[in-house]
Amino acid sequence: MRSKRGIFVAPFDELSDPRVIARLAADAEEKGFDGFFLWDHVNYRPPTRAVADPWVAMSAIATATERVLIGPLVTPLSRRRIHKLARETATLDLLSGGRLVFGVGLGSDNNGELEPFGEVVDARERARLLDDGLDRLVDFWDGEFEPRPLQQPRIPVWVAARWPNKRPMRRAARWDGLFPIDQEEPSQLEEMVAYVNEHRDDAAGPFEIVVDMPAGTDFGPWEDVGATWCLTGFGQTPTEAEVRAAIDAGPG
């Protein structure tokens, strides 16, 4: 079965203007792509200088499009206030007509966006905050806050994981999707899919396997081992021209 196709960009430098991102998303929708996703950072390592807020940018995308799914890949919950995030996600889901996907992960201290701002650095503590934050977020979505998200029973959650780290894989199995980080070969993804299937309740509903690859990648081998979403990514320094070229080439 053919996977869904999306565009995955860092809102950095040339793409730090949300108006540019919104135009690209609208063009991607017109060309037949199924999703448009953004990196979520407040700072990044050189040579990146300009960094846009992904949540404001996603609001611009939501108003410029009608069909594509949108979402952050990924948000580190340890540096977010969960009650504020609950308001943002529910509002964005309403604004987009129920098209938000919520990508989450531990984040990294490699880009100067944790310790310099007083955020938690210890990975175990970040993992605890991630799990606790997701549970609390569901409580807010489930009616503790109003308005509730448009999507019911809740907004889909995709979880980032690096193989062969098992705990993030088990975390992903409890939610709605897996976003592998730095997967190198389809055989590696095949192992990840098998592990998730082993730990996932058969009655838990649909589960997405999301990969991102450079423009021009043959997604066939990844689909063969279970990828349900194949995203075209552009790395740390995307240019508007290369993103537009990939969009113009269509989803394939």
PDB file of N, CA, C and O in Angstrom, residues 127-202:
ATOM      1  N   ALA A 127      12.608  12.377  30.185  1.00  0.00           N
ATOM      2  CA  ALA A 127      11.711  11.274  29.838  1.00  0.00           C
ATOM      3  C   ALA A 127      10.528  11.222  30.798  1.00  0.00           C
ATOM      4  O   ALA A 127       9.379  10.997  30.389  1.00  0.00           O
ATOM      5  N   ARG A 128      10.794  11.413  32.084  1.00  0.00           N
ATOM      6  CA  ARG A 128       9.705  11.420  33.064  1.00  0.00           C
ATOM      7  C   ARG A 128       8.730  12.554  32.782  1.00  0.00           C
ATOM      8  O   ARG A 128       7.498  12.368  32.813  1.00  0.00           O
ATOM      9  N   LEU A 129       9.274  13.738  32.492  1.00  0.00           N
ATOM     10  CA  LEU A 129       8.421  14.885  32.195  1.00  0.00           C
ATOM     11  C   LEU A 129       7.617  14.667  30.914  1.00  0.00           C
ATOM     12  O   LEU A 129       6.476  15.131  30.808  1.00  0.00           O
ATOM     13  N   LEU A 130       8.196  13.958  29.967  1.00  0.00           N
ATOM     14  CA  LEU A 130       7.479  13.652  28.733  1.00  0.00           C
ATOM     15  C   LEU A 130       6.285  12.749  29.021  1.00  0.00           C
ATOM     16  O   LEU A 130       5.161  13.026  28.584  1.00  0.00           O
ATOM     17  N   ASP A 131       6.508  11.675  29.751  1.00  0.00           N
ATOM     18  CA  ASP A 131       5.411  10.755  30.046  1.00  0.00           C
ATOM     19  C   ASP A 131       4.330  11.418  30.901  1.00  0.00           C
ATOM     20  O   ASP A 131       3.132  11.288  30.615  1.00  0.00           O
ATOM     21  N   ASP A 132       4.762  12.125  31.946  1.00  0.00           N
ATOM     22  CA  ASP A 132       3.784  12.806  32.800  1.00  0.00           C
ATOM     23  C   ASP A 132       3.032  13.885  32.016  1.00  0.00           C
ATOM     24  O   ASP A 132       1.820  14.063  32.193  1.00  0.00           O
ATOM     25  N   GLY A 133       3.762  14.598  31.152  1.00  0.00           N
ATOM     26  CA  GLY A 133       3.143  15.660  30.373  1.00  0.00           C
ATOM     27  C   GLY A 133       2.092  15.133  29.406  1.00  0.00           C
ATOM     28  O   GLY A 133       1.028  15.739  29.243  1.00  0.00           O
ATOM     29  N   LEU A 134       2.361  14.000  28.760  1.00  0.00           N
ATOM     30  CA  LEU A 134       1.382  13.428  27.844  1.00  0.00           C
ATOM     31  C   LEU A 134       0.114  13.007  28.586  1.00  0.00           C
ATOM     32  O   LEU A 134      -1.006  13.260  28.123  1.00  0.00           O
ATOM     33  N   ASP A 135       0.287  12.373  29.746  1.00  0.00           N
ATOM     34  CA  ASP A 135      -0.889  11.970  30.520  1.00  0.00           C
ATOM     35  C   ASP A 135      -1.713  13.189  30.937  1.00  0.00           C
ATOM     36  O   ASP A 135      -2.948  13.179  30.870  1.00  0.00           O
ATOM     37  N   ARG A 136      -1.024  14.235  31.345  1.00  0.00           N
ATOM     38  CA  ARG A 136      -1.737  15.441  31.787  1.00  0.00           C
ATOM     39  C   ARG A 136      -2.415  16.130  30.603  1.00  0.00           C
ATOM     40  O   ARG A 136      -3.536  16.646  30.721  1.00  0.00           O
ATOM     41  N   LEU A 137      -1.744  16.129  29.465  1.00  0.00           N
ATOM     42  CA  LEU A 137      -2.299  16.759  28.272  1.00  0.00           C
ATOM     43  C   LEU A 137      -3.612  16.096  27.870  1.00  0.00           C
ATOM     44  O   LEU A 137      -4.587  16.771  27.511  1.00  0.00           O
ATOM     45  N   VAL A 138      -3.659  14.783  27.971  1.00  0.00           N
ATOM     46  CA  VAL A 138      -4.885  14.064  27.629  1.00  0.00           C
ATOM     47  C   VAL A 138      -6.021  14.462  28.563  1.00  0.00           C
ATOM     48  O   VAL A 138      -7.175  14.596  28.138  1.00  0.00           O
ATOM     49  N   ASP A 139      -5.710  14.661  29.836  1.00  0.00           N
ATOM     50  CA  ASP A 139      -6.739  15.118  30.768  1.00  0.00           C
ATOM     51  C   ASP A 139      -7.323  16.464  30.338  1.00  0.00           C
ATOM     52  O   ASP A 139      -8.540  16.669  30.377  1.00  0.00           O
ATOM     53  N   PHE A 140      -6.448  17.378  29.936  1.00  0.00           N
ATOM     54  CA  PHE A 140      -6.923  18.685  29.469  1.00  0.00           C
ATOM     55  C   PHE A 140      -7.772  18.525  28.209  1.00  0.00           C
ATOM     56  O   PHE A 140      -8.853  19.123  28.087  1.00  0.00           O
ATOM     57  N   TRP A 141      -7.293  17.732  27.239  1.00  0.00           N
ATOM     58  CA  TRP A 141      -8.036  17.516  26.007  1.00  0.00           C
ATOM     59  C   TRP A 141      -9.385  16.844  26.264  1.00  0.00           C
ATOM     60  O   TRP A 141     -10.342  17.056  25.517  1.00  0.00           O
ATOM     61  N   ASP A 142      -9.454  16.036  27.306  1.00  0.00           N
ATOM     62  CA  ASP A 142     -10.638  15.227  27.557  1.00  0.00           C
ATOM     63  C   ASP A 142     -11.757  15.994  28.244  1.00  0.00           C
ATOM     64  O   ASP A 142     -12.763  15.410  28.645  1.00  0.00           O
ATOM     65  N   GLY A 143     -11.585  17.296  28.388  1.00  0.00           N
ATOM     66  CA  GLY A 143     -12.660  18.110  28.926  1.00  0.00           C
ATOM     67  C   GLY A 143     -12.313  18.940  30.133  1.00  0.00           C
ATOM     68  O   GLY A 143     -13.124  19.769  30.569  1.00  0.00           O
ATOM     69  N   GLU A 144     -11.104  18.753  30.685  1.00  0.00           N
ATOM     70  CA  GLU A 144     -10.719  19.592  31.812  1.00  0.00           C
ATOM     71  C   GLU A 144     -10.614  21.050  31.373  1.00  0.00           C
ATOM     72  O   GLU A 144     -10.900  21.962  32.150  1.00  0.00           O
ATOM     73  N   PHE A 145     -10.169  21.252  30.131  1.00  0.00           N
ATOM     74  CA  PHE A 145     -10.194  22.571  29.496  1.00  0.00           C
ATOM     75  C   PHE A 145     -11.239  22.559  28.389  1.00  0.00           C
ATOM     76  O   PHE A 145     -11.461  21.530  27.745  1.00  0.00           O
ATOM     77  N   GLU A 146     -11.849  23.699  28.175  1.00  0.00           N
ATOM     78  CA  GLU A 146     -12.731  23.894  27.019  1.00  0.00           C
ATOM     79  C   GLU A 146     -12.295  25.156  26.289  1.00  0.00           C
ATOM     80  O   GLU A 146     -11.819  26.094  26.927  1.00  0.00           O
ATOM     81  N   PRO A 147     -12.410  25.179  24.966  1.00  0.00           N
ATOM     82  CA  PRO A 147     -12.986  24.118  24.137  1.00  0.00           C
ATOM     83  C   PRO A 147     -12.055  22.915  24.007  1.00  0.00           C
ATOM     84  O   PRO A 147     -10.837  23.043  24.117  1.00  0.00           O
ATOM     85  N   ARG A 148     -12.667  21.772  23.767  1.00  0.00           N
ATOM     86  CA  ARG A 148     -11.901  20.561  23.526  1.00  0.00           C
ATOM     87  C   ARG A 148     -11.402  20.569  22.089  1.00  0.00           C
ATOM     88  O   ARG A 148     -11.942  21.279  21.227  1.00  0.00           O
ATOM     89  N   PRO A 149     -10.373  19.788  21.779  1.00  0.00           N
ATOM     90  CA  PRO A 149      -9.950  19.647  20.377  1.00  0.00           C
ATOM     91  C   PRO A 149     -11.098  19.140  19.514  1.00  0.00           C
ATOM     92  O   PRO A 149     -11.998  18.436  20.002  1.00  0.00           O
ATOM     93  N   LEU A 150     -11.059  19.460  18.248  1.00  0.00           N
ATOM     94  CA  LEU A 150     -12.092  18.978  17.336  1.00  0.00           C
ATOM     95  C   LEU A 150     -11.990  17.466  17.160  1.00  0.00           C
ATOM     96  O   LEU A 150     -12.996  16.764  17.082  1.00  0.00           O
ATOM     97  N   GLN A 151     -10.751  16.949  17.084  1.00  0.00           N
ATOM     98  CA  GLN A 151     -10.553  15.514  16.908  1.00  0.00           C
ATOM     99  C   GLN A 151     -10.884  14.767  18.204  1.00  0.00           C
ATOM    100  O   GLN A 151     -10.448  15.167  19.277  1.00  0.00           O
ATOM    101  N   GLN A 152     -11.650  13.704  18.053  1.00  0.00           N
ATOM    102  CA  GLN A 152     -12.004  12.874  19.196  1.00  0.00           C
ATOM    103  C   GLN A 152     -11.706  11.411  18.879  1.00  0.00           C
ATOM    104  O   GLN A 152     -11.869  10.985  17.737  1.00  0.00           O
ATOM    105  N   PRO A 153     -11.230  10.605  19.836  1.00  0.00           N
ATOM    106  CA  PRO A 153     -11.180  10.938  21.256  1.00  0.00           C
ATOM    107  C   PRO A 153     -10.082  11.914  21.641  1.00  0.00           C
ATOM    108  O   PRO A 153     -10.129  12.493  22.713  1.00  0.00           O
ATOM    109  N   ARG A 154      -9.071  12.112  20.751  1.00  0.00           N
ATOM    110  CA  ARG A 154      -8.038  13.099  21.058  1.00  0.00           C
ATOM    111  C   ARG A 154      -7.200  13.334  19.819  1.00  0.00           C
ATOM    112  O   ARG A 154      -7.314  12.633  18.803  1.00  0.00           O
ATOM    113  N   ILE A 155      -6.323  14.320  19.918  1.00  0.00           N
ATOM    114  CA  ILE A 155      -5.348  14.608  18.867  1.00  0.00           C
ATOM    115  C   ILE A 155      -4.357  13.447  18.780  1.00  0.00           C
ATOM    116  O   ILE A 155      -3.859  12.978  19.808  1.00  0.00           O
ATOM    117  N   PRO A 156      -4.033  12.959  17.577  1.00  0.00           N
ATOM    118  CA  PRO A 156      -3.050  11.880  17.453  1.00  0.00           C
ATOM    119  C   PRO A 156      -1.668  12.310  17.952  1.00  0.00           C
ATOM    120  O   PRO A 156      -1.242  13.447  17.738  1.00  0.00           O
ATOM    121  N   VAL A 157      -0.978  11.385  18.602  1.00  0.00           N
ATOM    122  CA  VAL A 157       0.360  11.632  19.139  1.00  0.00           C
ATOM    123  C   VAL A 157       1.355  10.696  18.468  1.00  0.00           C
ATOM    124  O   VAL A 157       1.193   9.467  18.522  1.00  0.00           O
ATOM    125  N   TRP A 158       2.373  11.265  17.817  1.00  0.00           N
ATOM    126  CA  TRP A 158       3.476  10.503  17.232  1.00  0.00           C
ATOM    127  C   TRP A 158       4.705  10.705  18.103  1.00  0.00           C
ATOM    128  O   TRP A 158       5.012  11.834  18.500  1.00  0.00           O
ATOM    129  N   VAL A 159       5.416   9.633  18.410  1.00  0.00           N
ATOM    130  CA  VAL A 159       6.535   9.678  19.354  1.00  0.00           C
ATOM    131  C   VAL A 159       7.848   9.383  18.639  1.00  0.00           C
ATOM    132  O   VAL A 159       7.962   8.381  17.917  1.00  0.00           O
ATOM    133  N   ALA A 160       8.838  10.234  18.873  1.00  0.00           N
ATOM    134  CA  ALA A 160      10.163  10.036  18.296  1.00  0.00           C
ATOM    135  C   ALA A 160      10.948   9.006  19.090  1.00  0.00           C
ATOM    136  O   ALA A 160      10.836   8.921  20.316  1.00  0.00           O
ATOM    137  N   ALA A 161      11.772   8.222  18.390  1.00  0.00           N
ATOM    138  CA  ALA A 161      12.598   7.211  19.051  1.00  0.00           C
ATOM    139  C   ALA A 161      13.817   6.912  18.184  1.00  0.00           C
ATOM    140  O   ALA A 161      13.756   7.002  16.955  1.00  0.00           O
ATOM    141  N   ARG A 162      14.909   6.548  18.865  1.00  0.00           N
ATOM    142  CA  ARG A 162      16.126   6.106  18.180  1.00  0.00           C
ATOM    143  C   ARG A 162      16.363   4.631  18.487  1.00  0.00           C
ATOM    144  O   ARG A 162      16.398   4.231  19.639  1.00  0.00           O
ATOM    145  N   TRP A 163      16.502   3.843  17.469  1.00  0.00           N
ATOM    146  CA  TRP A 163      16.820   2.435  17.633  1.00  0.00           C
ATOM    147  C   TRP A 163      18.307   2.281  17.924  1.00  0.00           C
ATOM    148  O   TRP A 163      19.101   2.998  17.347  1.00  0.00           O
ATOM    149  N   PRO A 164      18.695   1.406  18.874  1.00  0.00           N
ATOM    150  CA  PRO A 164      17.906   0.364  19.534  1.00  0.00           C
ATOM    151  C   PRO A 164      17.446   0.727  20.949  1.00  0.00           C
ATOM    152  O   PRO A 164      17.283  -0.173  21.772  1.00  0.00           O
ATOM    153  N   ASN A 165      17.245   2.013  21.263  1.00  0.00           N
ATOM    154  CA  ASN A 165      16.738   2.394  22.589  1.00  0.00           C
ATOM    155  C   ASN A 165      15.300   1.895  22.735  1.00  0.00           C
ATOM    156  O   ASN A 165      14.415   2.316  21.991  1.00  0.00           O
ATOM    157  N   LYS A 166      15.071   1.032  23.700  1.00  0.00           N
ATOM    158  CA  LYS A 166      13.794   0.336  23.801  1.00  0.00           C
ATOM    159  C   LYS A 166      12.709   1.152  24.512  1.00  0.00           C
ATOM    160  O   LYS A 166      11.529   1.057  24.166  1.00  0.00           O
ATOM    161  N   ARG A 167      13.075   1.932  25.517  1.00  0.00           N
ATOM    162  CA  ARG A 167      12.041   2.642  26.270  1.00  0.00           C
ATOM    163  C   ARG A 167      11.250   3.612  25.384  1.00  0.00           C
ATOM    164  O   ARG A 167      10.011   3.636  25.458  1.00  0.00           O
ATOM    165  N   PRO A 168      11.908   4.433  24.533  1.00  0.00           N
ATOM    166  CA  PRO A 168      11.120   5.293  23.647  1.00  0.00           C
ATOM    167  C   PRO A 168      10.234   4.499  22.687  1.00  0.00           C
ATOM    168  O   PRO A 168       9.155   4.956  22.311  1.00  0.00           O
ATOM    169  N   MET A 169      10.700   3.291  22.299  1.00  0.00           N
ATOM    170  CA  MET A 169       9.877   2.470  21.418  1.00  0.00           C
ATOM    171  C   MET A 169       8.615   1.998  22.138  1.00  0.00           C
ATOM    172  O   MET A 169       7.515   1.989  21.557  1.00  0.00           O
ATOM    173  N   ARG A 170       8.766   1.605  23.406  1.00  0.00           N
ATOM    174  CA  ARG A 170       7.583   1.182  24.172  1.00  0.00           C
ATOM    175  C   ARG A 170       6.655   2.362  24.417  1.00  0.00           C
ATOM    176  O   ARG A 170       5.427   2.198  24.426  1.00  0.00           O
ATOM    177  N   ARG A 171       7.229   3.552  24.607  1.00  0.00           N
ATOM    178  CA  ARG A 171       6.402   4.758  24.750  1.00  0.00           C
ATOM    179  C   ARG A 171       5.589   4.970  23.470  1.00  0.00           C
ATOM    180  O   ARG A 171       4.372   5.221  23.528  1.00  0.00           O
ATOM    181  N   ALA A 172       6.238   4.880  22.322  1.00  0.00           N
ATOM    182  CA  ALA A 172       5.533   5.084  21.052  1.00  0.00           C
ATOM    183  C   ALA A 172       4.391   4.088  20.885  1.00  0.00           C
ATOM    184  O   ALA A 172       3.312   4.437  20.398  1.00  0.00           O
ATOM    185  N   ALA A 173       4.624   2.844  21.316  1.00  0.00           N
ATOM    186  CA  ALA A 173       3.607   1.803  21.153  1.00  0.00           C
ATOM    187  C   ALA A 173       2.333   2.114  21.919  1.00  0.00           C
ATOM    188  O   ALA A 173       1.250   1.612  21.574  1.00  0.00           O
ATOM    189  N   ARG A 174       2.433   2.970  22.941  1.00  0.00           N
ATOM    190  CA  ARG A 174       1.246   3.323  23.722  1.00  0.00           C
ATOM    191  C   ARG A 174       0.426   4.419  23.060  1.00  0.00           C
ATOM    192  O   ARG A 174      -0.696   4.699  23.495  1.00  0.00           O
ATOM    193  N   TRP A 175       0.988   5.046  22.029  1.00  0.00           N
ATOM    194  CA  TRP A 175       0.298   6.177  21.429  1.00  0.00           C
ATOM    195  C   TRP A 175      -0.102   5.870  19.992  1.00  0.00           C
ATOM    196  O   TRP A 175      -0.607   4.794  19.719  1.00  0.00           O
ATOM    197  N   ASP A 176       0.097   6.801  19.054  1.00  0.00           N
ATOM    198  CA  ASP A 176      -0.527   6.647  17.731  1.00  0.00           C
ATOM    199  C   ASP A 176       0.452   6.589  16.565  1.00  0.00           C
ATOM    200  O   ASP A 176       0.028   6.429  15.426  1.00  0.00           O
ATOM    201  N   GLY A 177       1.735   6.738  16.839  1.00  0.00           N
ATOM    202  CA  GLY A 177       2.681   6.710  15.739  1.00  0.00           C
ATOM    203  C   GLY A 177       4.106   6.720  16.230  1.00  0.00           C
ATOM    204  O   GLY A 177       4.403   7.125  17.351  1.00  0.00           O
ATOM    205  N   LEU A 178       5.012   6.269  15.350  1.00  0.00           N
ATOM    206  CA  LEU A 178       6.445   6.233  15.618  1.00  0.00           C
ATOM    207  C   LEU A 178       7.168   7.085  14.585  1.00  0.00           C
ATOM    208  O   LEU A 178       6.946   6.926  13.376  1.00  0.00           O
ATOM    209  N   PHE A 179       8.011   8.001  15.078  1.00  0.00           N
ATOM    210  CA  PHE A 179       8.836   8.824  14.199  1.00  0.00           C
ATOM    211  C   PHE A 179      10.296   8.472  14.477  1.00  0.00           C
ATOM    212  O   PHE A 179      10.899   8.998  15.398  1.00  0.00           O
ATOM    213  N   PRO A 180      10.881   7.541  13.710  1.00  0.00           N
ATOM    214  CA  PRO A 180      12.266   7.137  13.951  1.00  0.00           C
ATOM    215  C   PRO A 180      13.243   8.271  13.633  1.00  0.00           C
ATOM    216  O   PRO A 180      13.116   8.944  12.612  1.00  0.00           O
ATOM    217  N   ILE A 181      14.227   8.453  14.519  1.00  0.00           N
ATOM    218  CA  ILE A 181      15.256   9.460  14.331  1.00  0.00           C
ATOM    219  C   ILE A 181      16.521   8.786  13.798  1.00  0.00           C
ATOM    220  O   ILE A 181      16.984   7.791  14.358  1.00  0.00           O
ATOM    221  N   ASP A 182      17.059   9.327  12.712  1.00  0.00           N
ATOM    222  CA  ASP A 182      18.331   8.867  12.153  1.00  0.00           C
ATOM    223  C   ASP A 182      18.313   7.400  11.735  1.00  0.00           C
ATOM    224  O   ASP A 182      19.312   6.686  11.871  1.00  0.00           O
ATOM    225  N   GLN A 183      17.186   6.916  11.247  1.00  0.00           N
ATOM    226  CA  GLN A 183      17.174   5.562  10.708  1.00  0.00           C
ATOM    227  C   GLN A 183      17.992   5.558   9.420  1.00  0.00           C
ATOM    228  O   GLN A 183      17.922   6.488   8.625  1.00  0.00           O
ATOM    229  N   GLU A 184      18.776   4.506   9.205  1.00  0.00           N
ATOM    230  CA  GLU A 184      19.712   4.499   8.083  1.00  0.00           C
ATOM    231  C   GLU A 184      19.333   3.518   6.980  1.00  0.00           C
ATOM    232  O   GLU A 184      19.652   3.741   5.815  1.00  0.00           O
ATOM    233  N   GLU A 185      18.707   2.410   7.341  1.00  0.00           N
ATOM    234  CA  GLU A 185      18.377   1.377   6.369  1.00  0.00           C
ATOM    235  C   GLU A 185      16.955   0.881   6.597  1.00  0.00           C
ATOM    236  O   GLU A 185      16.471   0.864   7.737  1.00  0.00           O
ATOM    237  N   PRO A 186      16.282   0.440   5.528  1.00  0.00           N
ATOM    238  CA  PRO A 186      14.958  -0.150   5.723  1.00  0.00           C
ATOM    239  C   PRO A 186      14.965  -1.317   6.700  1.00  0.00           C
ATOM    240  O   PRO A 186      13.990  -1.522   7.428  1.00  0.00           O
ATOM    241  N   SER A 187      16.054  -2.074   6.731  1.00  0.00           N
ATOM    242  CA  SER A 187      16.126  -3.213   7.655  1.00  0.00           C
ATOM    243  C   SER A 187      16.037  -2.753   9.102  1.00  0.00           C
ATOM    244  O   SER A 187      15.471  -3.454   9.961  1.00  0.00           O
ATOM    245  N   GLN A 188      16.598  -1.580   9.399  1.00  0.00           N
ATOM    246  CA  GLN A 188      16.507  -1.026  10.748  1.00  0.00           C
ATOM    247  C   GLN A 188      15.062  -0.666  11.079  1.00  0.00           C
ATOM    248  O   GLN A 188      14.568  -0.948  12.174  1.00  0.00           O
ATOM    249  N   LEU A 189      14.379  -0.042  10.126  1.00  0.00           N
ATOM    250  CA  LEU A 189      12.972   0.291  10.342  1.00  0.00           C
ATOM    251  C   LEU A 189      12.140  -0.967  10.526  1.00  0.00           C
ATOM    252  O   LEU A 189      11.228  -0.989  11.360  1.00  0.00           O
ATOM    253  N   GLU A 190      12.458  -2.009   9.799  1.00  0.00           N
ATOM    254  CA  GLU A 190      11.726  -3.264   9.926  1.00  0.00           C
ATOM    255  C   GLU A 190      11.816  -3.808  11.354  1.00  0.00           C
ATOM    256  O   GLU A 190      10.819  -4.297  11.906  1.00  0.00           O
ATOM    257  N   GLU A 191      12.997  -3.709  11.959  1.00  0.00           N
ATOM    258  CA  GLU A 191      13.163  -4.134  13.354  1.00  0.00           C
ATOM    259  C   GLU A 191      12.316  -3.279  14.290  1.00  0.00           C
ATOM    260  O   GLU A 191      11.707  -3.786  15.245  1.00  0.00           O
ATOM    261  N   MET A 192      12.288  -1.971  14.025  1.00  0.00           N
ATOM    262  CA  MET A 192      11.505  -1.072  14.875  1.00  0.00           C
ATOM    263  C   MET A 192      10.017  -1.378  14.774  1.00  0.00           C
ATOM    264  O   MET A 192       9.306  -1.413  15.782  1.00  0.00           O
ATOM    265  N   VAL A 193       9.553  -1.624  13.567  1.00  0.00           N
ATOM    266  CA  VAL A 193       8.133  -1.938  13.369  1.00  0.00           C
ATOM    267  C   VAL A 193       7.775  -3.230  14.097  1.00  0.00           C
ATOM    268  O   VAL A 193       6.731  -3.317  14.763  1.00  0.00           O
ATOM    269  N   ALA A 194       8.657  -4.229  13.996  1.00  0.00           N
ATOM    270  CA  ALA A 194       8.390  -5.499  14.671  1.00  0.00           C
ATOM    271  C   ALA A 194       8.333  -5.312  16.183  1.00  0.00           C
ATOM    272  O   ALA A 194       7.481  -5.906  16.863  1.00  0.00           O
ATOM    273  N   TYR A 195       9.218  -4.480  16.723  1.00  0.00           N
ATOM    274  CA  TYR A 195       9.243  -4.258  18.167  1.00  0.00           C
ATOM    275  C   TYR A 195       7.973  -3.544  18.629  1.00  0.00           C
ATOM    276  O   TYR A 195       7.386  -3.914  19.654  1.00  0.00           O
ATOM    277  N   VAL A 196       7.560  -2.531  17.874  1.00  0.00           N
ATOM    278  CA  VAL A 196       6.326  -1.823  18.230  1.00  0.00           C
ATOM    279  C   VAL A 196       5.130  -2.773  18.178  1.00  0.00           C
ATOM    280  O   VAL A 196       4.287  -2.789  19.085  1.00  0.00           O
ATOM    281  N   ASN A 197       5.044  -3.567  17.129  1.00  0.00           N
ATOM    282  CA  ASN A 197       3.930  -4.500  17.005  1.00  0.00           C
ATOM    283  C   ASN A 197       3.888  -5.489  18.170  1.00  0.00           C
ATOM    284  O   ASN A 197       2.808  -5.876  18.642  1.00  0.00           O
ATOM    285  N   GLU A 198       5.068  -5.872  18.647  1.00  0.00           N
ATOM    286  CA  GLU A 198       5.152  -6.813  19.768  1.00  0.00           C
ATOM    287  C   GLU A 198       4.611  -6.200  21.061  1.00  0.00           C
ATOM    288  O   GLU A 198       4.066  -6.896  21.910  1.00  0.00           O
ATOM    289  N   HIS A 199       4.751  -4.870  21.192  1.00  0.00           N
ATOM    290  CA  HIS A 199       4.384  -4.205  22.443  1.00  0.00           C
ATOM    291  C   HIS A 199       3.085  -3.404  22.341  1.00  0.00           C
ATOM    292  O   HIS A 199       2.699  -2.750  23.301  1.00  0.00           O
ATOM    293  N   ARG A 200       2.414  -3.472  21.206  1.00  0.00           N
ATOM    294  CA  ARG A 200       1.206  -2.682  21.031  1.00  0.00           C
ATOM    295  C   ARG A 200      -0.020  -3.563  21.139  1.00  0.00           C
ATOM    296  O   ARG A 200      -0.070  -4.668  20.592  1.00  0.00           O
ATOM    297  N   ASP A 201      -1.035  -3.058  21.819  1.00  0.00           N
ATOM    298  CA  ASP A 201      -2.308  -3.756  21.944  1.00  0.00           C
ATOM    299  C   ASP A 201      -2.978  -3.833  20.576  1.00  0.00           C
ATOM    300  O   ASP A 201      -3.119  -2.819  19.878  1.00  0.00           O
ATOM    301  N   ASP A 202      -3.392  -5.027  20.192  1.00  0.00           N
ATOM    302  CA  ASP A 202      -4.009  -5.214  18.874  1.00  0.00           C
ATOM    303  C   ASP A 202      -5.276  -4.386  18.702  1.00  0.00           C
ATOM    304  O   ASP A 202      -5.668  -4.061  17.585  1.00  0.00           O
TER     305      ASP A 202
END
